[in-house]
PDB file of C-alpha atoms and ligand atoms in Angstrom:
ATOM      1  CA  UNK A  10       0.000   0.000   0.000  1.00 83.00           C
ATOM      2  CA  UNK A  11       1.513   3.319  -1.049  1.00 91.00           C
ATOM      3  CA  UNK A  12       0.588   6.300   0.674  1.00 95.00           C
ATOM      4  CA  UNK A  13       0.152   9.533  -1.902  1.00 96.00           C
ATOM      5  CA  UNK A  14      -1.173  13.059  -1.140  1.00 97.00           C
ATOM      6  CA  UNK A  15      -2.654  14.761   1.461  1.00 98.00           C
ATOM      7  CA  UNK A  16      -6.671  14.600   0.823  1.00 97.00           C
ATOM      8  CA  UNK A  17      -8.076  16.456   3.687  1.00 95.00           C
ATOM      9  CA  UNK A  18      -6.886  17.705   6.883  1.00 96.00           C
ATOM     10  CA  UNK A  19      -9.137  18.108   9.846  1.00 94.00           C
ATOM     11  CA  UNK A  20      -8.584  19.582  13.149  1.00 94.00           C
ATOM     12  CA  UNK A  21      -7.109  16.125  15.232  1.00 97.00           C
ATOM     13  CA  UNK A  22      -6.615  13.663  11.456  1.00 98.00           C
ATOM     14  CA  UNK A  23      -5.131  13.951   8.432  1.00 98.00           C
ATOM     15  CA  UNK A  24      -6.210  11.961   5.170  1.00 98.00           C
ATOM     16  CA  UNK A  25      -3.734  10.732   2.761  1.00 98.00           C
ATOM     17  CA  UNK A  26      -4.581   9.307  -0.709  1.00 98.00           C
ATOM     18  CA  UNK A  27      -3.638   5.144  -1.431  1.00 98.00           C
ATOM     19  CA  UNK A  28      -2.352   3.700  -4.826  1.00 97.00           C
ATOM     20  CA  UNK A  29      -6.203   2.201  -3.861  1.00 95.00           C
ATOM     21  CA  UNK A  30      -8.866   4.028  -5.224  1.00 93.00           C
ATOM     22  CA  UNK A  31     -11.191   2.833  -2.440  1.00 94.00           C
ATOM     23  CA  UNK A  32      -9.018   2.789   0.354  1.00 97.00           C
ATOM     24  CA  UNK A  33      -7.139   6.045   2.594  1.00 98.00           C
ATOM     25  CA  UNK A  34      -4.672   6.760   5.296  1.00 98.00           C
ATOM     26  CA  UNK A  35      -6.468   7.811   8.830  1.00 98.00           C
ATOM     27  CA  UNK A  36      -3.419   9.659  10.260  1.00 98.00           C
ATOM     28  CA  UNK A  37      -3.859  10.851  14.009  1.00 98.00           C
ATOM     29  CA  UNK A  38      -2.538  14.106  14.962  1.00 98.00           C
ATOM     30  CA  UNK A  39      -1.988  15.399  18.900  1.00 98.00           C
ATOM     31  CA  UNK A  40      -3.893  18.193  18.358  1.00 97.00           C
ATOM     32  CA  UNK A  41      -6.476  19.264  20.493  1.00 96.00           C
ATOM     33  CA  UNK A  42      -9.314  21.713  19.942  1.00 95.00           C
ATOM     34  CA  UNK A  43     -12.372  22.709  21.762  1.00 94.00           C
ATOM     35  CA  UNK A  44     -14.967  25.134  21.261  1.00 88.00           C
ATOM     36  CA  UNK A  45     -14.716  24.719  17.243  1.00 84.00           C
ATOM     37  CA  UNK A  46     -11.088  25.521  17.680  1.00 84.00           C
ATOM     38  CA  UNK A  47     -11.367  28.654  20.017  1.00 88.00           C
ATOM     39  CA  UNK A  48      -9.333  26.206  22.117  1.00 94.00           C
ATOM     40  CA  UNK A  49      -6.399  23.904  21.003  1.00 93.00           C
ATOM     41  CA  UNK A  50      -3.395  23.051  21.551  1.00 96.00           C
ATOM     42  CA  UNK A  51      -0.638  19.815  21.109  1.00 97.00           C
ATOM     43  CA  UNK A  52      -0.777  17.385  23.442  1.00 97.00           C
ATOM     44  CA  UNK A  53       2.398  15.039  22.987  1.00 97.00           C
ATOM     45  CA  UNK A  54       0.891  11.178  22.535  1.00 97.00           C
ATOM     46  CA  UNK A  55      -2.920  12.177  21.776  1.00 98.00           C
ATOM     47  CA  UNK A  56      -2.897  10.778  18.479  1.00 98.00           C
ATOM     48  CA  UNK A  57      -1.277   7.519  19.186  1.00 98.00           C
ATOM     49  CA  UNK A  58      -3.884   6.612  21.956  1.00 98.00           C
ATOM     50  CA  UNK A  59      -6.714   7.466  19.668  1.00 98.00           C
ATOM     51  CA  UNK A  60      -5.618   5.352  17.149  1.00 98.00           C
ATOM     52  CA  UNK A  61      -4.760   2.522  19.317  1.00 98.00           C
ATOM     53  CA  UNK A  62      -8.633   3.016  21.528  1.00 98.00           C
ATOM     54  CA  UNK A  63     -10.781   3.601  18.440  1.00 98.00           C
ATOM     55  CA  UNK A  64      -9.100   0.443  16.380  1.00 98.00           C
ATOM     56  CA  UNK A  65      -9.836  -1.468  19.357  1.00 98.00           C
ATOM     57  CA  UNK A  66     -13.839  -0.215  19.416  1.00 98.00           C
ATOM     58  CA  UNK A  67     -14.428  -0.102  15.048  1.00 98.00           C
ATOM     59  CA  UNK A  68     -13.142  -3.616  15.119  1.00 98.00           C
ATOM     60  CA  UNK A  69     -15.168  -4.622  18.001  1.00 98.00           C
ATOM     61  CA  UNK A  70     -18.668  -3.223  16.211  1.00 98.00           C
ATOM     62  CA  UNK A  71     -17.235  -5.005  13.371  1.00 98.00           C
ATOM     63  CA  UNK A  72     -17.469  -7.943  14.997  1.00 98.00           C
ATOM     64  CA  UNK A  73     -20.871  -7.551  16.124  1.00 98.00           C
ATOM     65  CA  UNK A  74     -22.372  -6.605  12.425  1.00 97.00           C
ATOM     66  CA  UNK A  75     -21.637  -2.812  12.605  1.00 98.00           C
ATOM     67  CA  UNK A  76     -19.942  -1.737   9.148  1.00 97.00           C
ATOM     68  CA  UNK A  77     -17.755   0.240   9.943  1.00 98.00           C
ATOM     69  CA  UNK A  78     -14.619   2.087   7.523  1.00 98.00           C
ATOM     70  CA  UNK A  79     -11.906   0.211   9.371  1.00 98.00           C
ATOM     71  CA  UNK A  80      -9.639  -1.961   7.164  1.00 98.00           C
ATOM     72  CA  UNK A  81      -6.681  -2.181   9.215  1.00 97.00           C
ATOM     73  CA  UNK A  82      -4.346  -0.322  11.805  1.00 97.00           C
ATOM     74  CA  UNK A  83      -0.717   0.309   9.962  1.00 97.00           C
ATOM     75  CA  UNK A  84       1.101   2.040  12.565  1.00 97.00           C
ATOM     76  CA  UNK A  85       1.138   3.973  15.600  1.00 96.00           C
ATOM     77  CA  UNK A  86      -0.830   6.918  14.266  1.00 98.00           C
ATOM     78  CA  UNK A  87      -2.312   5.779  11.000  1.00 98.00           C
ATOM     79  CA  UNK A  88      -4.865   2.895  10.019  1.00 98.00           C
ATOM     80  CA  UNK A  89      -6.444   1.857   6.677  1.00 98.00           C
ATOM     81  CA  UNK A  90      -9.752   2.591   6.081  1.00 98.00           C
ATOM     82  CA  UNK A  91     -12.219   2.967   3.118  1.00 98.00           C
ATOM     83  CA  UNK A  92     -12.829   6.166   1.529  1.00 97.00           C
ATOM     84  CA  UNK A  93     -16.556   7.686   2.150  1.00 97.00           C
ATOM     85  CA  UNK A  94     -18.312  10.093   1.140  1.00 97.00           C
ATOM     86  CA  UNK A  95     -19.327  12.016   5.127  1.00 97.00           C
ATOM     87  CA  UNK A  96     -22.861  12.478   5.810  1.00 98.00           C
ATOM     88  CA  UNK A  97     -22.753  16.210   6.408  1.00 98.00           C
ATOM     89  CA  UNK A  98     -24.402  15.341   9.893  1.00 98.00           C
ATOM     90  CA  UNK A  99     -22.695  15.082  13.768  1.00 98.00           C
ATOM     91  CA  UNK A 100     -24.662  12.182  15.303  1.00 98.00           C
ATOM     92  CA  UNK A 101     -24.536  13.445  18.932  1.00 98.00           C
ATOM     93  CA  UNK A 102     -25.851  10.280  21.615  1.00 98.00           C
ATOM     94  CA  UNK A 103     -26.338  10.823  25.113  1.00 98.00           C
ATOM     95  CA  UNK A 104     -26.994   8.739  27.640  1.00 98.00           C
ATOM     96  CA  UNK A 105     -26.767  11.216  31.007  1.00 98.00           C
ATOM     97  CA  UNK A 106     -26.491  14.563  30.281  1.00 98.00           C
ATOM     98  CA  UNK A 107     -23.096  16.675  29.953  1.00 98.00           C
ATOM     99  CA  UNK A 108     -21.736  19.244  28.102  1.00 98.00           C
ATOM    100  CA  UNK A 109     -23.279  21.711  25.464  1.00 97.00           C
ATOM    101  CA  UNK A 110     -27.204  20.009  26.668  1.00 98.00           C
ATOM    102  CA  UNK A 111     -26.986  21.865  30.160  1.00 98.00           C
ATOM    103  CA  UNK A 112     -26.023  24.862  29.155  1.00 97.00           C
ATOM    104  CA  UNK A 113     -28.492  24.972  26.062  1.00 97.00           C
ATOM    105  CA  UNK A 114     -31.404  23.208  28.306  1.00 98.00           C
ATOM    106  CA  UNK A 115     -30.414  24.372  32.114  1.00 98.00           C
ATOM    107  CA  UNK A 116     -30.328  20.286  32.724  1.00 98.00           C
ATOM    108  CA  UNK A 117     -28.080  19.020  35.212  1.00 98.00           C
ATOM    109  CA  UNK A 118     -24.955  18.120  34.634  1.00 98.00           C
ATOM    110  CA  UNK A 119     -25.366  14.124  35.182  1.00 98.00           C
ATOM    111  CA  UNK A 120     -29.148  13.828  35.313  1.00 98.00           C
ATOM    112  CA  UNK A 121     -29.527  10.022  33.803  1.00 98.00           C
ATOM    113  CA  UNK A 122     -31.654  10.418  30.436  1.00 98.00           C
ATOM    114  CA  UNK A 123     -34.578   7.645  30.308  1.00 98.00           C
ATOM    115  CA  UNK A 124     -33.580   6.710  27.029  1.00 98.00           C
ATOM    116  CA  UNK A 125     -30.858   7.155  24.635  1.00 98.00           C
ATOM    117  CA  UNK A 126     -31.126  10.884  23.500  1.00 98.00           C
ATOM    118  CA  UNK A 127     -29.750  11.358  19.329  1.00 98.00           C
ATOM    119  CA  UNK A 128     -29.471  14.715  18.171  1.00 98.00           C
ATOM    120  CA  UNK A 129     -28.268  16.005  14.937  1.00 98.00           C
ATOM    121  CA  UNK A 130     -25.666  18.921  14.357  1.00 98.00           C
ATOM    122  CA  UNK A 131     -24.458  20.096  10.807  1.00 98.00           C
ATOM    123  CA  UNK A 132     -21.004  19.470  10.391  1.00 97.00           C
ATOM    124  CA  UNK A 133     -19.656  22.871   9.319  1.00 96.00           C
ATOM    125  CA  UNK A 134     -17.040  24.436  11.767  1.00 92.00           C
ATOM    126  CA  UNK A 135     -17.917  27.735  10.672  1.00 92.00           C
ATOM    127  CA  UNK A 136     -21.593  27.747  11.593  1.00 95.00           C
ATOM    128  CA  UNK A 137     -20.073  26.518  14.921  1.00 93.00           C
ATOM    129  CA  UNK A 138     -21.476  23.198  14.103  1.00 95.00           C
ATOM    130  CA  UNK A 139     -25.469  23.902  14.972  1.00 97.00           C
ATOM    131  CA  UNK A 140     -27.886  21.614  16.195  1.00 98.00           C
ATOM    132  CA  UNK A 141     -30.415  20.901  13.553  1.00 98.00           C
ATOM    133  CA  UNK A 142     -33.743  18.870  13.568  1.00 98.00           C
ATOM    134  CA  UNK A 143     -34.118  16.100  11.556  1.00 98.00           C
ATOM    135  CA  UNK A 144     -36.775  17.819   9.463  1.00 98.00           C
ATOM    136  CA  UNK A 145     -33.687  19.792   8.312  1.00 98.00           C
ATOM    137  CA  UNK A 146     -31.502  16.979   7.085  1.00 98.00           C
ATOM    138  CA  UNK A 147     -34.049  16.027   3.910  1.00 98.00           C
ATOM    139  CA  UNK A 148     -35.284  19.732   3.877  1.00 98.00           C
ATOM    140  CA  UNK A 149     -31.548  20.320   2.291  1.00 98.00           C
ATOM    141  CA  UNK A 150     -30.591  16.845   1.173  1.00 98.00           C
ATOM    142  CA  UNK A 151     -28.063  16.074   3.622  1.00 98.00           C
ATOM    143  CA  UNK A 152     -29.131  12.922   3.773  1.00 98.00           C
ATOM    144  CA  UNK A 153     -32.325  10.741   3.087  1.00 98.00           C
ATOM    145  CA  UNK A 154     -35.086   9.289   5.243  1.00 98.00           C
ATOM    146  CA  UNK A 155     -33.415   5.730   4.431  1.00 98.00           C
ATOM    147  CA  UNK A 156     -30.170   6.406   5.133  1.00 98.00           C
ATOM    148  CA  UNK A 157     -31.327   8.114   8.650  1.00 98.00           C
ATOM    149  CA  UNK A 158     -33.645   5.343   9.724  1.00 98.00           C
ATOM    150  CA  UNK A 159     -30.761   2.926   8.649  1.00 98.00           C
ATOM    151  CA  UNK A 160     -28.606   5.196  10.442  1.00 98.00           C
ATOM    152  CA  UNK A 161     -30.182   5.414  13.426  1.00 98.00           C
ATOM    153  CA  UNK A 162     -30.469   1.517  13.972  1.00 98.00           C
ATOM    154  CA  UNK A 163     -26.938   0.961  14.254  1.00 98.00           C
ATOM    155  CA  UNK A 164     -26.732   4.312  16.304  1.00 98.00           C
ATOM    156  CA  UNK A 165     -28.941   2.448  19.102  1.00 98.00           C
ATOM    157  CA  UNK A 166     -26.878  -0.998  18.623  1.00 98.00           C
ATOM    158  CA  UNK A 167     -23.293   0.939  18.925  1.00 98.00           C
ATOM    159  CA  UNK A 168     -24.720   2.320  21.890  1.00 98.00           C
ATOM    160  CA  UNK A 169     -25.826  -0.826  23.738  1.00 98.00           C
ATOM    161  CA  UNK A 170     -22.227  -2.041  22.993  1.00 98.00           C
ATOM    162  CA  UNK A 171     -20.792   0.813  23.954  1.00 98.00           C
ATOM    163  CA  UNK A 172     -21.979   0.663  27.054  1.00 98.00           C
ATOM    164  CA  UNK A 173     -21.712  -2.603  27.325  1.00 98.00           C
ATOM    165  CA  UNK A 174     -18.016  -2.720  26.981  1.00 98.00           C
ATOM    166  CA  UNK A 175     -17.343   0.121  29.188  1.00 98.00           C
ATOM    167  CA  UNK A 176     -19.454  -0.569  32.371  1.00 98.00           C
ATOM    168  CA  UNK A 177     -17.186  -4.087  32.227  1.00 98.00           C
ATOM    169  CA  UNK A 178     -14.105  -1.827  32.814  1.00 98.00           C
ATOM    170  CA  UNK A 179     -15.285   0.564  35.376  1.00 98.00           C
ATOM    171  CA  UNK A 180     -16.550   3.106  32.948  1.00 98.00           C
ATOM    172  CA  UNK A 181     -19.468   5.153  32.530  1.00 98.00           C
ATOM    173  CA  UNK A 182     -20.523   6.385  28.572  1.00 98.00           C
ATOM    174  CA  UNK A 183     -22.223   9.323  29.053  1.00 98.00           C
ATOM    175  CA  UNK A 184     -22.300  10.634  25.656  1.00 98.00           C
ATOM    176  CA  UNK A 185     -20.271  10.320  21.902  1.00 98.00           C
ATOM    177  CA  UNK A 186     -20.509  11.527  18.729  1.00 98.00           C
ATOM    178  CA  UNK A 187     -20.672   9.626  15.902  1.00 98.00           C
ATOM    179  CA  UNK A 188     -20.157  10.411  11.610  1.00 98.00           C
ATOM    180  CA  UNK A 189     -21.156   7.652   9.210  1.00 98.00           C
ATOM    181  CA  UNK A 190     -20.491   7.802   5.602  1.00 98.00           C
ATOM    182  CA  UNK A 191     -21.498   6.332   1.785  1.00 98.00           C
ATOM    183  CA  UNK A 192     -18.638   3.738   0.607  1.00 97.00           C
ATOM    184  CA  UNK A 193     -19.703   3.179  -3.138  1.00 92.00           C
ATOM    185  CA  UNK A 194     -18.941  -0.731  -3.826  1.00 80.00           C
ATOM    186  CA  UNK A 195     -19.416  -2.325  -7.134  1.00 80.00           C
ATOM    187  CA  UNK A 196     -22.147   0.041  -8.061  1.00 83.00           C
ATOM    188  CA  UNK A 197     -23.369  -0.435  -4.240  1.00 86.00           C
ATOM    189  CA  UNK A 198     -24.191   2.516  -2.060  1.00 89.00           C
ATOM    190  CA  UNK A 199     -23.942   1.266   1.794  1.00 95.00           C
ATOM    191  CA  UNK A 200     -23.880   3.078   4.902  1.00 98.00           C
ATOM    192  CA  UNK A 201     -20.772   2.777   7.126  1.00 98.00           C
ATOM    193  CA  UNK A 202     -19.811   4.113  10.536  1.00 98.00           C
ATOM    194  CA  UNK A 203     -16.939   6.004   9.853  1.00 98.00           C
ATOM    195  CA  UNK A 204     -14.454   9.229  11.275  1.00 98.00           C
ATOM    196  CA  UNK A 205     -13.059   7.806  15.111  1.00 98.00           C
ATOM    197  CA  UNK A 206     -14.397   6.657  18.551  1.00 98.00           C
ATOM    198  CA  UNK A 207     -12.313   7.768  21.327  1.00 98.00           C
ATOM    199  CA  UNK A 208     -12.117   9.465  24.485  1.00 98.00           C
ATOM    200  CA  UNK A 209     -11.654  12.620  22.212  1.00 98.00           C
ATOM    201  CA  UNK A 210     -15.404  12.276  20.760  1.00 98.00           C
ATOM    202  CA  UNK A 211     -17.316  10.442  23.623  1.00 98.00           C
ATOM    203  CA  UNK A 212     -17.330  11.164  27.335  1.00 98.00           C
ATOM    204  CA  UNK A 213     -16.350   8.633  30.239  1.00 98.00           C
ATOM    205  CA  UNK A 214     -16.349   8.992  33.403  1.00 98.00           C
ATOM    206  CA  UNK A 215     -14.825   6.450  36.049  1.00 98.00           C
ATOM    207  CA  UNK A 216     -18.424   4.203  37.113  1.00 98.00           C
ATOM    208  CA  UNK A 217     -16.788   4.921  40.814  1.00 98.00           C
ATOM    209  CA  UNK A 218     -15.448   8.262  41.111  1.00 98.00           C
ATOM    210  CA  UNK A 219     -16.981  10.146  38.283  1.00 98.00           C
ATOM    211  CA  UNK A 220     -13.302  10.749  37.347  1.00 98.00           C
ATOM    212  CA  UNK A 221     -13.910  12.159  33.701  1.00 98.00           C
ATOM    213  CA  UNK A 222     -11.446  10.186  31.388  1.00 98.00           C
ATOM    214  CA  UNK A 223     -11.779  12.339  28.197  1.00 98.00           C
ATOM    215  CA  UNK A 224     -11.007  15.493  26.157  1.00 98.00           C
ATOM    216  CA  UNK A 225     -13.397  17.458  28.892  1.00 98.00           C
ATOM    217  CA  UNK A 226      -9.782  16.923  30.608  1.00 98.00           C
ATOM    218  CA  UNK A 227      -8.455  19.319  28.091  1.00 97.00           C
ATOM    219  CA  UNK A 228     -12.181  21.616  27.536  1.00 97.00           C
ATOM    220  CA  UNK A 229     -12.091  22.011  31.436  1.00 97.00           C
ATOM    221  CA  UNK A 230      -8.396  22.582  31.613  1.00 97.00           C
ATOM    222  CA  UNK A 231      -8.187  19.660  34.200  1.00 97.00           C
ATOM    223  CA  UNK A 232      -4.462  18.485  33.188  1.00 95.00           C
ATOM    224  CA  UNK A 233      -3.601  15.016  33.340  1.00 96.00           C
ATOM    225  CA  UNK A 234      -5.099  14.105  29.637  1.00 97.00           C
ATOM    226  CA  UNK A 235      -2.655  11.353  28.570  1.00 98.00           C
ATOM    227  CA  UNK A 236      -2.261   9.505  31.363  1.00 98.00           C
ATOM    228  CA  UNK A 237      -6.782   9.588  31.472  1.00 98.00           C
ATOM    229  CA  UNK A 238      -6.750   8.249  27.972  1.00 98.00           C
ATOM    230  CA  UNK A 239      -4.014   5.775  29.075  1.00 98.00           C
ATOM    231  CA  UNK A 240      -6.230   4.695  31.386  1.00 98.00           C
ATOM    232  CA  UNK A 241      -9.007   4.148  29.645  1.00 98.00           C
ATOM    233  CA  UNK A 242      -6.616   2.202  26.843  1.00 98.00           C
ATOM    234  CA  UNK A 243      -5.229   0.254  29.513  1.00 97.00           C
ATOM    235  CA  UNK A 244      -8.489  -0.735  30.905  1.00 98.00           C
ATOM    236  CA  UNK A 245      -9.812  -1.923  27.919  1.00 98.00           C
ATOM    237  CA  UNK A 246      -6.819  -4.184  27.501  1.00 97.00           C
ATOM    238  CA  UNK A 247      -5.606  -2.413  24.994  1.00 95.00           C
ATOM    239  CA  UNK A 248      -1.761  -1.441  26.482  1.00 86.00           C
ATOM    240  CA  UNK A 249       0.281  -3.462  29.197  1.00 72.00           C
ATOM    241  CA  UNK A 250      -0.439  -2.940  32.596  1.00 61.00           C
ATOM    242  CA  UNK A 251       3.113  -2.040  33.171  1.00 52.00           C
ATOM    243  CA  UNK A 252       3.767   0.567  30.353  1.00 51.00           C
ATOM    244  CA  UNK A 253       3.804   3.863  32.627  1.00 47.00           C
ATOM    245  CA  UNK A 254       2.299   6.399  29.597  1.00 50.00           C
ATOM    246  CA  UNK A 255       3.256  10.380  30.638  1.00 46.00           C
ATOM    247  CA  UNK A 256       2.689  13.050  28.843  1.00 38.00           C
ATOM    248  CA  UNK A 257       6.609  13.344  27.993  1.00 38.00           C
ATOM    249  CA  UNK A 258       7.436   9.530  27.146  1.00 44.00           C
ATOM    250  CA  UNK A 259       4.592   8.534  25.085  1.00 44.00           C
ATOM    251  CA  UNK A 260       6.531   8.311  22.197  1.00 40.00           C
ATOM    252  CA  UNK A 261       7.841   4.924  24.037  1.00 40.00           C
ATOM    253  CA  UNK A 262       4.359   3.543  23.890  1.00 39.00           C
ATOM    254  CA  UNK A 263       7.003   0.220  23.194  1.00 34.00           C
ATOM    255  CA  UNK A 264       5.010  -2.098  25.089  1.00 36.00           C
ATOM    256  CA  UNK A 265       1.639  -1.983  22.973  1.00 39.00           C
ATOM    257  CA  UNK A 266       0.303  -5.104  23.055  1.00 39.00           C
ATOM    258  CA  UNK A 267      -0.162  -6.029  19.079  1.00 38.00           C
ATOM    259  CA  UNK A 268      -3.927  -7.140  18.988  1.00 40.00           C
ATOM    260  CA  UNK A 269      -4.620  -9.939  16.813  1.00 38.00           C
TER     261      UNK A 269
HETATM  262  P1  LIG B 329     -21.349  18.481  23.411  1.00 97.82           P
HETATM  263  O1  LIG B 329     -21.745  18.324  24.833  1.00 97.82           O
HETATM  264  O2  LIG B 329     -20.271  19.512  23.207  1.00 97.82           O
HETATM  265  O3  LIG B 329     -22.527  18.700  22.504  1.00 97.82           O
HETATM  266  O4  LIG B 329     -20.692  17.102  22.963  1.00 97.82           O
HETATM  267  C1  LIG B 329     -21.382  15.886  23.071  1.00 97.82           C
HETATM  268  C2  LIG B 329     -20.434  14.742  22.774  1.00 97.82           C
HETATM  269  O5  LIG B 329     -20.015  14.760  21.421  1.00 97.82           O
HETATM  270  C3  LIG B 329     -19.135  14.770  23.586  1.00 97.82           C
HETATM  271  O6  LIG B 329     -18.776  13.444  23.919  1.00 97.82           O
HETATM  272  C4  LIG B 329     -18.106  15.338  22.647  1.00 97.82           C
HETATM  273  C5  LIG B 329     -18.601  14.903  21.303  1.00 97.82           C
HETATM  274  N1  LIG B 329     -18.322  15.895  20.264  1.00 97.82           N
HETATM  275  C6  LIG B 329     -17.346  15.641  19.315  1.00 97.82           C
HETATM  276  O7  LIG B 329     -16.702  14.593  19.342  1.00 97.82           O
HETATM  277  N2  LIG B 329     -17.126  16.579  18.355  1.00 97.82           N
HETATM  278  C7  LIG B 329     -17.796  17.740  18.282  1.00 97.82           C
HETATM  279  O8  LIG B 329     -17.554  18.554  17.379  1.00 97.82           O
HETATM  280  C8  LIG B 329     -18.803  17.987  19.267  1.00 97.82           C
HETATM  281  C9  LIG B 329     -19.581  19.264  19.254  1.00 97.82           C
HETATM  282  C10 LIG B 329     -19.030  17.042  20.234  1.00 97.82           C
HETATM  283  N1  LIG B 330     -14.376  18.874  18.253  1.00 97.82           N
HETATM  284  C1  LIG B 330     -14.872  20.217  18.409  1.00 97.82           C
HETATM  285  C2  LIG B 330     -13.743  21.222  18.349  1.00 97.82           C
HETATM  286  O1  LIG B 330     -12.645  20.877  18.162  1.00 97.82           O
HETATM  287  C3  LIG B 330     -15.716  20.399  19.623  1.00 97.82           C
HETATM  288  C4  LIG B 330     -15.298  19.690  20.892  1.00 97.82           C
HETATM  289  O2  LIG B 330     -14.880  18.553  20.866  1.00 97.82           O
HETATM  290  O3  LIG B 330     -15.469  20.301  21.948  1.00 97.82           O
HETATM  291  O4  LIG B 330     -13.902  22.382  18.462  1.00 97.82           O
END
């Protein structure tokens, strides 16, 4: 596989171009932003763990019938995956609410939702990324009632996983974001689950402590953001109990276990 140009660079990947006309290079950056990049910043390691944490969850939904873009992980910051086309569309699931739904709803910050809660924000960092009803997605074509009802099936599966997998290491999902995409195939247009699922697009916090294990480590300026998403790599068995990750020597991530 030979990696050509730069395709498209976002704010934490970058995508390169394959000698494949269906396949691209995920690269992970350490950059951090917040607030639709009013925030950011490098953190030293970032990229390596999110590679390493959402391999380990796209192949798990893989294994449980969620299509996903995964192909393969190459390296410490890049995997394989197949080239989509994005639905323009943030696929925001909550399970207790956090972040951006207090402040817009005066909720309380970790009042358990009865049900899984999907909401829809356009993906377009200049508009700030606004929350839009569904009406508005076929209004302007950004996607159609199919694709959403198809969408929304595996939304409420990868959430039941999710969970699932988390609350059997300690760990609470509260919410995630999710971006699924068209991958044309021999005249075939199928939905995929696509972009990254990590602790920089979902929030976790520790079942016991509430200790939040994810970018609001970074949003809140908490510190300690590597060795949180070390944690939550370590606990999902992911890196070797003994490799000691800090935010200096995580470029000696040596001791990654090499999943099969
Ligand atoms: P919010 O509380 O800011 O709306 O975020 C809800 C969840 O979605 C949280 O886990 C962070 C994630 N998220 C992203 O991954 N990317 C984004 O651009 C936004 C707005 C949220
Ligand atoms: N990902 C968005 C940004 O970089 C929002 C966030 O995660 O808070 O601005």
């Amino acid at each position: 596989m030979k990696k050509g140009k730069k395709l498209y660079e976002g704010k934490a990947k970058i995508i390169y171009a394959t000698n494949d006309k269906d396949l691209v290079i995920q690269y992970f950056k350490d950059d951090a932003t917040a607030f639709n990049n009013q925030k950011k910043t490098t953190i030293e390691g970032k990229g390596v763990l999110n590679n390493r944490i959402s391999e380990h969850i796209l192949s798990n939904l893989g294994q449980i019938g969620i299509k996903n873009h995964l192909v393969k992980r190459l390296n410490m910051r890049e995997q394989i995956i197949k080239l989509v086309e994005i639905i323009p569309i943030e696929f925001i699931v909550r399970n207790v609410a956090s972040g951006s739904i207090t402040k817009r709803l005066g909720i309380e910050d970790g009042t358990v939702l009865k049900e899984p809660l999907v909401e829809y924000c356009l993906k377009d960092d200049k508009l700030g990324d606004p929350l839009v009803a569904e009406e508005h997605i076929y209004a302007f074509d950004w996607a159609t009632k199919e694709e959403i009802k198809k969408v929304k099936k595996m939304i409420l599966r990868i959430n039941d996983f999710m969970i699932g997998m988390f609350r059997g290491v300690g760990i609470k999902l509260i919410d995630f974001k999710l971006e699924f995409g068209r991958f044309k195939s021999n005249g075939k247009n199928e939905i995929i689950l696509a972009d990254e699922i990590s602790p920089d697009t979902c929030r976790l916090w520790d079942t016991v402590t509430d200790k939040k294990l994810d970018k609001d480590r970074f949003r809140k300026d908490l510190g300690d953001l590597i060795p949180a998403y070390t944690e939550v790599a370590k606990r999902l068995g992911i890196l070797h109990e003994q490799s000691n990750v800090s935010a200096v020597n995580v470029t000696k991530i040596s001791s990654i276990k090499k999943r099969k």
